[in-house]
Amino acid sequence: MTAQSDQHAEKRSVREFLKSSMTVKISIAVVLVLTIAVLFPRGLEYQYDYKEGAIWIQDDLIAPFSFSIYREKSVVEEEKREAAKNTPLSFDRIPQQERVVIDSLDRMLMMMDDIAKRAMLSLPRRGQSRHIKAFVDSMNNSGMADAPFPVRLSSRQWLYWLTQQVDRNADQFSSRIREVLASGTKKVYQRGFLDKDKSSFQQDILAIRIDSTTEVRQPVREFFDAAQAASMLKSYFGTQFNRDSVLTAFASSLLFPLLEPDIVYNHEQTQFAILAAMNNVMRTTGIVKENERIVSRHERVTPEIKAKLDSYMHAKAERTGDTNELLQFVGRVGHTVAILFLPVIYLSIFRKRIITDNSRLLVIGIIILLVAFIAYLTFTLQVSGPIQYLIIVPTAAMLLAVIFDSRVAFYSTVSISLLVGALRGNEYSIILASIVAGSLAVYTVRDIKNRTQIFRSLSFIFLGYAFVILINGLQRSIEPLAMAEEMAYALINSVLSPVFTFGLLIFFEKVFRITTDLTLLELSDFNHPLLRDLSSRAPGTFHHSIVMGTLAEAAATSIGANATLARVGAYYHDVGKMLEPEFFVENQIGNQNVHDSLTPKESARKIINHVVKGMELAREHNLPDRVIDFIPAHHGTTLVSYFYEKEKTHTEGEIDRTLFQYGGQKPYSKETGIVMLADTIEAATRAIEEPTIDKIRELIDRIVSKRLADGELENCDLTFRELTIVKHSFLNILTGIHHSRIKYPSEEDAQAAKKLADRTSKLLNLPSTTDALLQRIKKLDSF
């Protein structure tokens, strides 16, 4: 058990280290900055924001030096691909291949003739035909058939050859075979025999190298491939042998294996030719001379002018030394740091709690990187449409607003928008559009109450984009059709952003165990299993928790703390009491008290144990850590004073205080500190007889002072000014709950009061009725 607890403590210490380590913080910052710096555009930095079709609103731009006008990169690449596709494949012609095949053919036929002569000499003169098969069998057995023939013949082929030699004139038959096979060979090589199948060619022309200096272009159709050569020879043999199919097949089987291509593919030469063709594609369309006007003020940016502007920027980058990669990278790193400076300073000054939690810093970093990567893709992808309006800055804005708060979200949205503009080549229009749309997205979820409210942002995001697109288009005289296209892309972003926000929010909550206000609102539902069990098993504790929630929420609101977190923490702080509710006074009915039968130590153990059991229950129900922390923190390290004092009256000598002391953690935040005070004050207020404002105020002051004196609030960041505001908030709520009731008189009291009034009227000589009194007053007025 001890080893298991030590292991659990070790894991927790590792988690705490990763959560708050300065090394991890620096690592997150370095990775974020370097990754974004890598995504920055290379080689040039745009000084002007211009698009094709827009009006040039700067002064006349004069070329300070001469430079070439580069064609559109996508057009050049397309022409290069087309040039590579149309480049003829290179082949080498082997002129001696025909001679090699005929020599092999002659050598094979001579060897076959020699075997035929030996066969006729060894066979009896009578009935030679009957003994040929036996000779073939003996050839196979003796290994004669395995002699090094250019073509290996089967037993059937040997049998046919020897039979024809016996049945016909051997010399004439052999000569005729040699003549037809040689003629067929020449027919094949007269046209050329390719070593590739024609169906694999995309080109219609081939480049045939005759020698190292001579190359000719010939159509593919003029050559044979293997299938065409075989078909041609089969037809030719059939004609020469009078349609003798057996002899035709025999001749084909002799020649086909000997044929080798004489037109051989040259891969190296082909690649060289393709590269040369691609290099021949023109990259420039002209030149701009020094002091020549590139574009005039109020002139429309045509495709030709845009090409000049792009080329000028490229040439300027090369002349000013922007090609130095190291210096460029240093500049991009500095650019990134400058852009992220605003949210970092804000978080360091006003949101220190976020800075101390590395998991939250990692979430911010991931969101920024996600948007930066999408911006990088929209800049590098060769797409004609205005895809910059698909960058999901509103998604980032809403995520940051829901996970943190609207201020963090706003400052981060401004920085993310600047970053998007930088990654897009200092594009001003997308910066402004992202800031406006992102800010409206933050506005729509600033007081979010449920997850579906995220989709309310759709119309606001689109209105933000549409407004900026409209004013930008009017300023630059952009065509209405172009503005409509930009708005269409913005509409797509407006629809997708809430969807992405909904999905990514669940991802961050689950993976990083982040507790958002949405999660807290869902936990505040009284139908949650834990709260439902608490209300049925320990109704007194449940009522105490609800009142505490009201106190904590009002106090947190008054000092600007997280009111929802404080209320939910109050709801769940005592869930451990439901397991043994009878040990807690708020759940006891009548005068019977179970502690009367226990010793003070046993009673203290039962009371303290509700913290441990509460944490176990909370973890079983997967409550967030931020809510679980309220369970040990609401008692801190205080004493169960009642039973401690009781033990002192029954025990002589020193008492072990730890047996009567809660072992929880002291409050570490404003919210946990408020809940600790609300818990004690609410319980103590119920014990006041005939509560008045002064009594409640004195009680609140005394409890807060004691908690301060005991050091229970030393770890939370509540200031004395905030404590004063919290005490005032508690007083207002508790006074409303415990206000004095009006005591309604009974019938006897009413009669006694009437007699007393009549007696007083007689003594003072006052009219007994209202009408008489009014008449008396009128008489006095007449004087």
PDB file of N, CA, C and O in Angstrom, residues 52 146 278 356 704 730:
ATOM      1  N   GLU A  52      -4.289  41.482 -58.865  1.00  0.00           N
ATOM      2  CA  GLU A  52      -4.700  41.679 -60.240  1.00  0.00           C
ATOM      3  C   GLU A  52      -6.136  42.210 -60.276  1.00  0.00           C
ATOM      4  O   GLU A  52      -7.025  41.676 -59.618  1.00  0.00           O
ATOM      5  N   ASP A 146      21.033 -31.826 -75.440  1.00  0.00           N
ATOM      6  CA  ASP A 146      21.379 -30.700 -74.558  1.00  0.00           C
ATOM      7  C   ASP A 146      22.619 -29.951 -75.022  1.00  0.00           C
ATOM      8  O   ASP A 146      23.176 -29.144 -74.293  1.00  0.00           O
ATOM      9  N   MET A 278      12.965  21.273 -71.180  1.00  0.00           N
ATOM     10  CA  MET A 278      12.399  22.068 -70.090  1.00  0.00           C
ATOM     11  C   MET A 278      13.176  23.364 -69.887  1.00  0.00           C
ATOM     12  O   MET A 278      12.594  24.415 -69.609  1.00  0.00           O
ATOM     13  N   THR A 356       1.549  30.270 -15.607  1.00  0.00           N
ATOM     14  CA  THR A 356       2.127  29.246 -14.730  1.00  0.00           C
ATOM     15  C   THR A 356       1.713  27.839 -15.119  1.00  0.00           C
ATOM     16  O   THR A 356       2.333  26.875 -14.687  1.00  0.00           O
ATOM     17  N   VAL A 704     -13.010  35.571   9.171  1.00  0.00           N
ATOM     18  CA  VAL A 704     -11.975  35.949   8.187  1.00  0.00           C
ATOM     19  C   VAL A 704     -10.661  36.249   8.891  1.00  0.00           C
ATOM     20  O   VAL A 704      -9.587  35.824   8.425  1.00  0.00           O
ATOM     21  N   PHE A 730     -20.742  38.834   1.332  1.00  0.00           N
ATOM     22  CA  PHE A 730     -21.315  37.828   2.230  1.00  0.00           C
ATOM     23  C   PHE A 730     -22.398  38.444   3.116  1.00  0.00           C
ATOM     24  O   PHE A 730     -23.468  37.853   3.327  1.00  0.00           O
TER      25      PHE A 730
END
